[in-house]
Coordinates of N, CA and C in Angstrom, one line a residue:
X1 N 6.1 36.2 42.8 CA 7.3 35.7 42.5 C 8.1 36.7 41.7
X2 N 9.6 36.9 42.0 CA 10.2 37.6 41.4 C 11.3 37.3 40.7
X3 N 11.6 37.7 39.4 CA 12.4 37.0 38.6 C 13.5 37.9 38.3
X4 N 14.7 37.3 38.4 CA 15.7 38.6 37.8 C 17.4 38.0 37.4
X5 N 17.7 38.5 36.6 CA 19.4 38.1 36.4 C 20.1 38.5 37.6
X6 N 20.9 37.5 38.2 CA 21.7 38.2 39.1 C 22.8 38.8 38.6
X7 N 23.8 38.8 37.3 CA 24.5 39.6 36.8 C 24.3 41.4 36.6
X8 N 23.0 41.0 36.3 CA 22.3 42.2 35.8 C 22.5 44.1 36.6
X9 N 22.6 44.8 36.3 CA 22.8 46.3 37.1 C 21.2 46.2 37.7
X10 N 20.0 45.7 37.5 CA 19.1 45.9 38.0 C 18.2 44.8 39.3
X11 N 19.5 43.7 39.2 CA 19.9 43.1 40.7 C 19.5 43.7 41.8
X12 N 19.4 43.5 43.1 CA 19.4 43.8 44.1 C 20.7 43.6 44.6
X13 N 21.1 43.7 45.8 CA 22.0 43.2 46.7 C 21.4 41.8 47.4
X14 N 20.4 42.1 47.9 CA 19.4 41.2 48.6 C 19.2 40.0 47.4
X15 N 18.9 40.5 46.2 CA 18.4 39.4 45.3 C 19.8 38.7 44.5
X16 N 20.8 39.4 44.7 CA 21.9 38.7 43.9 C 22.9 37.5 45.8
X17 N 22.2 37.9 47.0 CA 22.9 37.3 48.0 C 21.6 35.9 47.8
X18 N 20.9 36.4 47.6 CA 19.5 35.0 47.1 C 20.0 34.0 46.3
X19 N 20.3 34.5 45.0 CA 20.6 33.7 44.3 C 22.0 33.3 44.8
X20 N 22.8 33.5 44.8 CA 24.0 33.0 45.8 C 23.7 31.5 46.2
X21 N 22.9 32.1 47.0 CA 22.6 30.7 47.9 C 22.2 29.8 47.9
X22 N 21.6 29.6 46.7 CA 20.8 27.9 45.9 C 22.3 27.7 45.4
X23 N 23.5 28.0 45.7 CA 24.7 27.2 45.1 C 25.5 26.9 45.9
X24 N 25.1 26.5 46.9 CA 25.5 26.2 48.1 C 25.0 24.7 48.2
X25 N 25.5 23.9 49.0 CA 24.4 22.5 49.8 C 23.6 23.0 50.8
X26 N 22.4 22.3 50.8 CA 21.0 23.3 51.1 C 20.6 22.7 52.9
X27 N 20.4 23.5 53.8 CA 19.8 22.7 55.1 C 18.2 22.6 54.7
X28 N 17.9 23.7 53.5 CA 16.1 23.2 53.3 C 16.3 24.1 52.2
X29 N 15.3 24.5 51.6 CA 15.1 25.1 49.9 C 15.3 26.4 50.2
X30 N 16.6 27.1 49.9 CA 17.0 28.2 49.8 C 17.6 28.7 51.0
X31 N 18.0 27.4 52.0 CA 18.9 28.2 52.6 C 20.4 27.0 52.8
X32 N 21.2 27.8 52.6 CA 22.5 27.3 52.4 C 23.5 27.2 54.1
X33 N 23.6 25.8 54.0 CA 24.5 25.1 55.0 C 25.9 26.0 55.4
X34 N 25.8 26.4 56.3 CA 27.0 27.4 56.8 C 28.1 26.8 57.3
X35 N 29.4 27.0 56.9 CA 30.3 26.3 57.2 C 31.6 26.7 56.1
X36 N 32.4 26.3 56.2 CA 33.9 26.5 55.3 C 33.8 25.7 53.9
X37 N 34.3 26.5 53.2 CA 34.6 25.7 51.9 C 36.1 25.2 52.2
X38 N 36.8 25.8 51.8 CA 38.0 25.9 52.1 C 39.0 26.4 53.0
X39 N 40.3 25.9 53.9 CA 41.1 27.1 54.5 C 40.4 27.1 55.7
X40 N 40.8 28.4 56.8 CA 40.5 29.1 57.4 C 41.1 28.6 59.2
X41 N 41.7 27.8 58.9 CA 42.3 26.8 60.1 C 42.4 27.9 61.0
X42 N 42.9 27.6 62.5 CA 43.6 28.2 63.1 C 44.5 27.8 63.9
X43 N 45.8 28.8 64.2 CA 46.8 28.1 64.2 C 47.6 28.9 65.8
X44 N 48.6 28.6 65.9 CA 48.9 29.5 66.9 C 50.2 30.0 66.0
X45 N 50.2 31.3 67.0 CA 51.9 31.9 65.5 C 53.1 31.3 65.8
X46 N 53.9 32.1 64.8 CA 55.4 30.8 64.8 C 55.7 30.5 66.6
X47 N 56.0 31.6 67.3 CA 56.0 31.4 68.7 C 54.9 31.6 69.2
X48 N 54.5 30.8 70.1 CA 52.8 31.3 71.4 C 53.0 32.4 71.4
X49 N 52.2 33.1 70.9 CA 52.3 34.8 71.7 C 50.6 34.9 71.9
X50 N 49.9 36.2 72.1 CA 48.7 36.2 72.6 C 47.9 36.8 71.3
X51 N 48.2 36.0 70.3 CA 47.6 36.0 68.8 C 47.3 34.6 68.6
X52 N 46.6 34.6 67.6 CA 46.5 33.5 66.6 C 46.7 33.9 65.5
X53 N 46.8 32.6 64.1 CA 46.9 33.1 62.8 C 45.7 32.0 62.1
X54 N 44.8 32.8 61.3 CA 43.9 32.2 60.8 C 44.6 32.4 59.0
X55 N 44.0 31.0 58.4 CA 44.6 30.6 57.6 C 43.6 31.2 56.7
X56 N 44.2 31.7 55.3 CA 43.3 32.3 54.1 C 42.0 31.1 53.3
X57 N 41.3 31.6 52.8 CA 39.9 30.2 52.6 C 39.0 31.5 52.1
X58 N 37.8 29.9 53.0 CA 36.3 30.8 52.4 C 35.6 30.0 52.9
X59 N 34.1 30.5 53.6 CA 33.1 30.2 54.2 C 31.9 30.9 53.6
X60 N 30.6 30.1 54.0 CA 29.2 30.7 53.7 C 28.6 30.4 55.0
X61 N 27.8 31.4 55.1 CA 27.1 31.5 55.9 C 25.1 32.4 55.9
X62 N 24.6 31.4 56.2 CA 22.9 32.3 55.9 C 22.0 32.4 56.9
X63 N 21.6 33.4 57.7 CA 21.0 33.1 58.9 C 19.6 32.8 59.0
X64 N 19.0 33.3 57.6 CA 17.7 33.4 57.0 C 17.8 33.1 55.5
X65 N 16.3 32.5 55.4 CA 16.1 32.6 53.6 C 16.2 34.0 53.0
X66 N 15.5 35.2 53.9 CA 15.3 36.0 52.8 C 16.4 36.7 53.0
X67 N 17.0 36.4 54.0 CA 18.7 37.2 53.7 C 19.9 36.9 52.5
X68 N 19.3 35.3 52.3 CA 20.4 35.0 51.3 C 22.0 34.7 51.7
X69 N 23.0 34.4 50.9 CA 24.1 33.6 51.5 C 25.7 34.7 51.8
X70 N 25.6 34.7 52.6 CA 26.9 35.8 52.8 C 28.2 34.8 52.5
X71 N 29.2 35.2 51.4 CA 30.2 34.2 50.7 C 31.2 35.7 51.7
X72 N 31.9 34.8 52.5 CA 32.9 35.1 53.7 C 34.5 34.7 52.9
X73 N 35.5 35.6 52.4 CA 36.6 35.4 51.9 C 37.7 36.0 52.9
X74 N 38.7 34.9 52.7 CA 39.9 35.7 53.4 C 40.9 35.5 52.6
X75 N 41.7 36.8 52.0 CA 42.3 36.0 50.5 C 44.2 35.9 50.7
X76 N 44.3 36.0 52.7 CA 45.7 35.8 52.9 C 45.5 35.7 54.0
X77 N 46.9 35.2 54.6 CA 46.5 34.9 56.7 C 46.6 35.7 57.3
X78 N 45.5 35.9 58.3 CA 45.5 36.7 59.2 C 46.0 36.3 60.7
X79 N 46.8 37.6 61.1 CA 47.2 37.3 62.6 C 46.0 38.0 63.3
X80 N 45.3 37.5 64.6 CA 44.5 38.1 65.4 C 44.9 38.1 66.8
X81 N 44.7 39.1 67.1 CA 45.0 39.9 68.6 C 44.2 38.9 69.3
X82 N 44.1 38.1 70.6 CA 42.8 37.9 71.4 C 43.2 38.3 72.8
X83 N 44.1 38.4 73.2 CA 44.8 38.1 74.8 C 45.2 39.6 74.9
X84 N 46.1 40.3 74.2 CA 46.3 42.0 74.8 C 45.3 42.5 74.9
X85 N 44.0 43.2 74.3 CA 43.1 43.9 75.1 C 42.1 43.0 75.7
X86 N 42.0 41.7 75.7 CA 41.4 40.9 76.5 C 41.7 39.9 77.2
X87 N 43.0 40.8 78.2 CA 43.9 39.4 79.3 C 43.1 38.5 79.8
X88 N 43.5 37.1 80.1 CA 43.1 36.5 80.9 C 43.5 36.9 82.5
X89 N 42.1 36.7 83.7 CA 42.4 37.3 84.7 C 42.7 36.1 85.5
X90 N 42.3 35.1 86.9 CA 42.6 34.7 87.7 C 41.5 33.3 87.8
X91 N 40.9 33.6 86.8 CA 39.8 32.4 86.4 C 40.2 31.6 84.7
X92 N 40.2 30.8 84.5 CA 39.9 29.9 82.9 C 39.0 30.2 82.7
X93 N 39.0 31.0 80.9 CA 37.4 31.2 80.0 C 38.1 30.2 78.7
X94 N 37.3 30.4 77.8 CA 37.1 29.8 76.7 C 36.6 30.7 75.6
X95 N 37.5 31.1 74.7 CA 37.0 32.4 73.9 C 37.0 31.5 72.3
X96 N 35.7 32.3 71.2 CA 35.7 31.3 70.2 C 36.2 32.6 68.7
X97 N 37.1 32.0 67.7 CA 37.5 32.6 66.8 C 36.0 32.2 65.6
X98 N 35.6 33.5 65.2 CA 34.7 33.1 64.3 C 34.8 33.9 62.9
X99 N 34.1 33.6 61.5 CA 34.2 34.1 60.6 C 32.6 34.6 60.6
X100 N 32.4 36.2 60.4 CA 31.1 37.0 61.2 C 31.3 37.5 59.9
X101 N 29.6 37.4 59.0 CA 29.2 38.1 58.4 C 28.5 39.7 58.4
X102 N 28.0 39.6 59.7 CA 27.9 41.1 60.1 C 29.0 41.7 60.6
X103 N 30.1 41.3 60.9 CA 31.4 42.1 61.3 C 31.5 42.9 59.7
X104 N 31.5 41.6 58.7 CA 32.2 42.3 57.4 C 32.0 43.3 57.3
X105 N 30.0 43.8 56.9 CA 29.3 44.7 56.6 C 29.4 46.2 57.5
X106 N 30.7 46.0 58.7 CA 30.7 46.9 59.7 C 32.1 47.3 59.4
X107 N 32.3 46.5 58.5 CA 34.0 46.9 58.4 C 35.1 46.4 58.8
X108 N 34.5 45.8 59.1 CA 36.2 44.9 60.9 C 36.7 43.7 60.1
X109 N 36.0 43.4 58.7 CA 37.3 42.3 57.9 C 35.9 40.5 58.3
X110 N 35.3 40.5 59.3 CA 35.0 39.3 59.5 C 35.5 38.6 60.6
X111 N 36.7 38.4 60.2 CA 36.9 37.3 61.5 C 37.5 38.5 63.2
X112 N 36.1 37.8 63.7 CA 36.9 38.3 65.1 C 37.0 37.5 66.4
X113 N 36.7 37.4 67.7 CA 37.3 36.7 68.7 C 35.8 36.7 69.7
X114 N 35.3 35.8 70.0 CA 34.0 36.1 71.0 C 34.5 36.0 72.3
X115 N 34.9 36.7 72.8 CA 35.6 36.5 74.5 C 34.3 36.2 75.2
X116 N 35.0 34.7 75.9 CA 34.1 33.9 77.1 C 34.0 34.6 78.3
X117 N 33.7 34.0 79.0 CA 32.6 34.8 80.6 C 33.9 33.8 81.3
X118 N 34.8 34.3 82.4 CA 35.8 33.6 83.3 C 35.4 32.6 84.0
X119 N 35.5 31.3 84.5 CA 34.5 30.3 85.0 C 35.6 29.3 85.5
X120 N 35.4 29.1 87.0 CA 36.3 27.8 87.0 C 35.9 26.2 85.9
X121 N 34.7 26.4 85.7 CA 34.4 25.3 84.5 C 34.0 26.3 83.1
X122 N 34.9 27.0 82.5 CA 34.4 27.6 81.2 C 33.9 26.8 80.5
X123 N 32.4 27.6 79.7 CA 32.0 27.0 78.6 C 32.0 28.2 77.6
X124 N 31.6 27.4 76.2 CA 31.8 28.4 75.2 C 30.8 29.5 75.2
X125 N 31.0 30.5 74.6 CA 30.0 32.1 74.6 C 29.4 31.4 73.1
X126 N 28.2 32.0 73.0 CA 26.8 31.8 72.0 C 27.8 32.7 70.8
X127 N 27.5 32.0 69.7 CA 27.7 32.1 68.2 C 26.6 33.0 67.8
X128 N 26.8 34.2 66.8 CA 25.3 34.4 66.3 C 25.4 33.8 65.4
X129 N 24.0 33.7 65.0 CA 23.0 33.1 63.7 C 24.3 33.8 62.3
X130 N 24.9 34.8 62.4 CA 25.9 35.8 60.8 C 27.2 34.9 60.9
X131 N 27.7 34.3 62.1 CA 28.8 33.6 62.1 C 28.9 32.3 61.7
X132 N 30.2 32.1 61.4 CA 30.9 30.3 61.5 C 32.1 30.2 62.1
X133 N 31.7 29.4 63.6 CA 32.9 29.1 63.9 C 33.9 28.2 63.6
X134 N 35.2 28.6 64.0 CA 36.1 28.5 63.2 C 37.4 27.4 64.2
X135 N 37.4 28.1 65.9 CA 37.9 27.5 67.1 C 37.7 28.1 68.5
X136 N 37.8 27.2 68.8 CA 37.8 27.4 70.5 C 39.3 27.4 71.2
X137 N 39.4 28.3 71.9 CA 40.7 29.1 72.4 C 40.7 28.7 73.6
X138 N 41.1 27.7 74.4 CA 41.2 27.6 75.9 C 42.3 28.2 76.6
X139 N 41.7 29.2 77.4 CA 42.7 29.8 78.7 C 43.3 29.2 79.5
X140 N 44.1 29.3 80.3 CA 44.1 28.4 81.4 C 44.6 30.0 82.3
X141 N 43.8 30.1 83.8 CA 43.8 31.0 84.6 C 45.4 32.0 83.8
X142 N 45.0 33.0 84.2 CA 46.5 34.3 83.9 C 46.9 34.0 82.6
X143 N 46.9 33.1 81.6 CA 47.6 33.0 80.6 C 47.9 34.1 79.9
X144 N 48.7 34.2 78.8 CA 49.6 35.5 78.3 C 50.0 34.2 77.1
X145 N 49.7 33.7 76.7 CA 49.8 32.9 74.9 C 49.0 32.0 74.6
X146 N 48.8 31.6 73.7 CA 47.8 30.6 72.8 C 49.1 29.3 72.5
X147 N 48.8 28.6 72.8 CA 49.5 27.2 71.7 C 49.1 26.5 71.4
X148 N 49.3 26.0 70.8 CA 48.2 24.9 69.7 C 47.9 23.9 70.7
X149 N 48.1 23.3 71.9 CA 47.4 22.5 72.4 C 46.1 23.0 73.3
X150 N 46.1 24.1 73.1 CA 44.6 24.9 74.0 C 43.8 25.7 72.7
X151 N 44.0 24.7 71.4 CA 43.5 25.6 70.4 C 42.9 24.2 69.8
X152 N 41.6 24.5 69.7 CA 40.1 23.3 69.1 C 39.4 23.8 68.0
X153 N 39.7 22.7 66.6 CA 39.3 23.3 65.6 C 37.7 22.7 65.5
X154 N 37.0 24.1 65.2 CA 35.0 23.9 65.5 C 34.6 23.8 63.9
X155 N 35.9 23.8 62.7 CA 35.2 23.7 61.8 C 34.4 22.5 61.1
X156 N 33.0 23.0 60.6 CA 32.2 22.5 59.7 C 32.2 22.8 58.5
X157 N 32.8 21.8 57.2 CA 33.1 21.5 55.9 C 31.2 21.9 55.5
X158 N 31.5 22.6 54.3 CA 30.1 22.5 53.2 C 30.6 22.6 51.7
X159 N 30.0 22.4 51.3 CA 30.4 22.6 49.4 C 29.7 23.0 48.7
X160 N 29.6 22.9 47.5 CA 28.7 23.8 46.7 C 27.9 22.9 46.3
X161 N 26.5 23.1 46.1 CA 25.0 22.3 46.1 C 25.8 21.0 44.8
X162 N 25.8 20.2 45.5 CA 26.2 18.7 44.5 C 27.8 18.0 44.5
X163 N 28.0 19.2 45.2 CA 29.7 18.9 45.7 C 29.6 17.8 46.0
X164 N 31.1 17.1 46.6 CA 31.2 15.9 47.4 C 31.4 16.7 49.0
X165 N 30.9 16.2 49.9 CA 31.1 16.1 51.3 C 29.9 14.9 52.1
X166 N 30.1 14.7 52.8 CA 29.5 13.8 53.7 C 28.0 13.6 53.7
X167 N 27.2 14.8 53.3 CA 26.0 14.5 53.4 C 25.6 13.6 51.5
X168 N 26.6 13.5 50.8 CA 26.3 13.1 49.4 C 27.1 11.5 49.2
X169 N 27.3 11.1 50.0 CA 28.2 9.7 49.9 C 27.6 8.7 50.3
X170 N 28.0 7.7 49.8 CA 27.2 6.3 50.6 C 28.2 5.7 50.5
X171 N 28.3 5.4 52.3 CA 29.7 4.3 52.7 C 31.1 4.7 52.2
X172 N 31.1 6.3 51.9 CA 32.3 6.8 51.7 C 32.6 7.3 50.2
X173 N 31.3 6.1 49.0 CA 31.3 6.3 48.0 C 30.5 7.6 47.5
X174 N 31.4 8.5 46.9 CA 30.6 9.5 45.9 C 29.4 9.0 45.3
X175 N 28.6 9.8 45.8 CA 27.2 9.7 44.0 C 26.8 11.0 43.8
X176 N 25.6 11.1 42.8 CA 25.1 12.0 42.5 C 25.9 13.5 41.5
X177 N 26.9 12.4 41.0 CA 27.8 13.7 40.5 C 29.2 14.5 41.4
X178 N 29.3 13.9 42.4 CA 30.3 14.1 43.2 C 31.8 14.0 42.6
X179 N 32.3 14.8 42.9 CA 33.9 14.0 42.5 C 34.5 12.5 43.1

């Protein structure tokens, strides 16, 4: 067993994303329920163009225990590219907007675009274990814009370990310290 301040300069990275994550609501002892705290909608922009705008927030996400909890911030809105370097061709896909913990760590900001496989019945492309998604983007054959009616929000709400959300209520009522 190892013990240590996570404020401390003699922290890890590893051991201060550990501790992180018992302040989360838990799917089992030490690993934290991945999903949005706050924010992060998506939207289409003021006009359909072949962007979307993802709203500023915050997510967690942990793919393992001993990786600890990756705390995912967006601290203003972002516009995202998905349709110019990835036209739709002569088939409907289904592409998903996610908030990626290993993008951060690579530098690309987090949120990127998982472009689907073209399918006269598109289904959605696999999430990794580092992500939370966020929406699902429906094409329809050739398209050239996003509008909010081909745009499906995938998000899942979490809170911080004792928060109020759904897994802490009975019949709608708070307990356990809930707001």
């Amino acid at each position: 067993m190892t013990q240590f301040i996570r404020d401390k300069a003699a922290a890890t990275e590893a051991q201060q994303k550990l501790a992180l994550s018992f302040l989360f609501a838990q799917d089992s002892a030490g690993l934290a329920t991945d999903g949005v705290l706050t924010g992060l909608a998506v939207a289409q922009t003021v006009t359909a163009s072949a962007s979307v705008v993802i709203g500023k927030g915050a997510g967690v996400v942990q793919d393992s225990v001993l990786n600890g909890a990756s705390m995912l911030v967006l601290d203003t809105d972002l516009t995202l590219d998905v349709l110019t370097a990835n036209p739709v061709g002569g088939l409907p896909r289904n592409d998903l907007v996610v908030f990626d913990a290993a993008t951060v760590s690579a530098g690309s900001g987090g949120v990127r675009a998982i472009i689907g496989t073209p399918n006269a019945s598109p289904t959605d492309p696999s999430v990794p274990a580092t992500a939370i998604p966020l929406a699902r983007l429906r094409h329809a054959a050739s398209a050239t814009t996003i509008p909010t009616a081909k745009i499906d929000s995938l998000i899942v709400a979490t809170s911080l370990f004792g928060g109020a959300s759904s897994t802490n209520r009975i019949n709608g009522i708070p307990f356990a310290g809930a707001p």
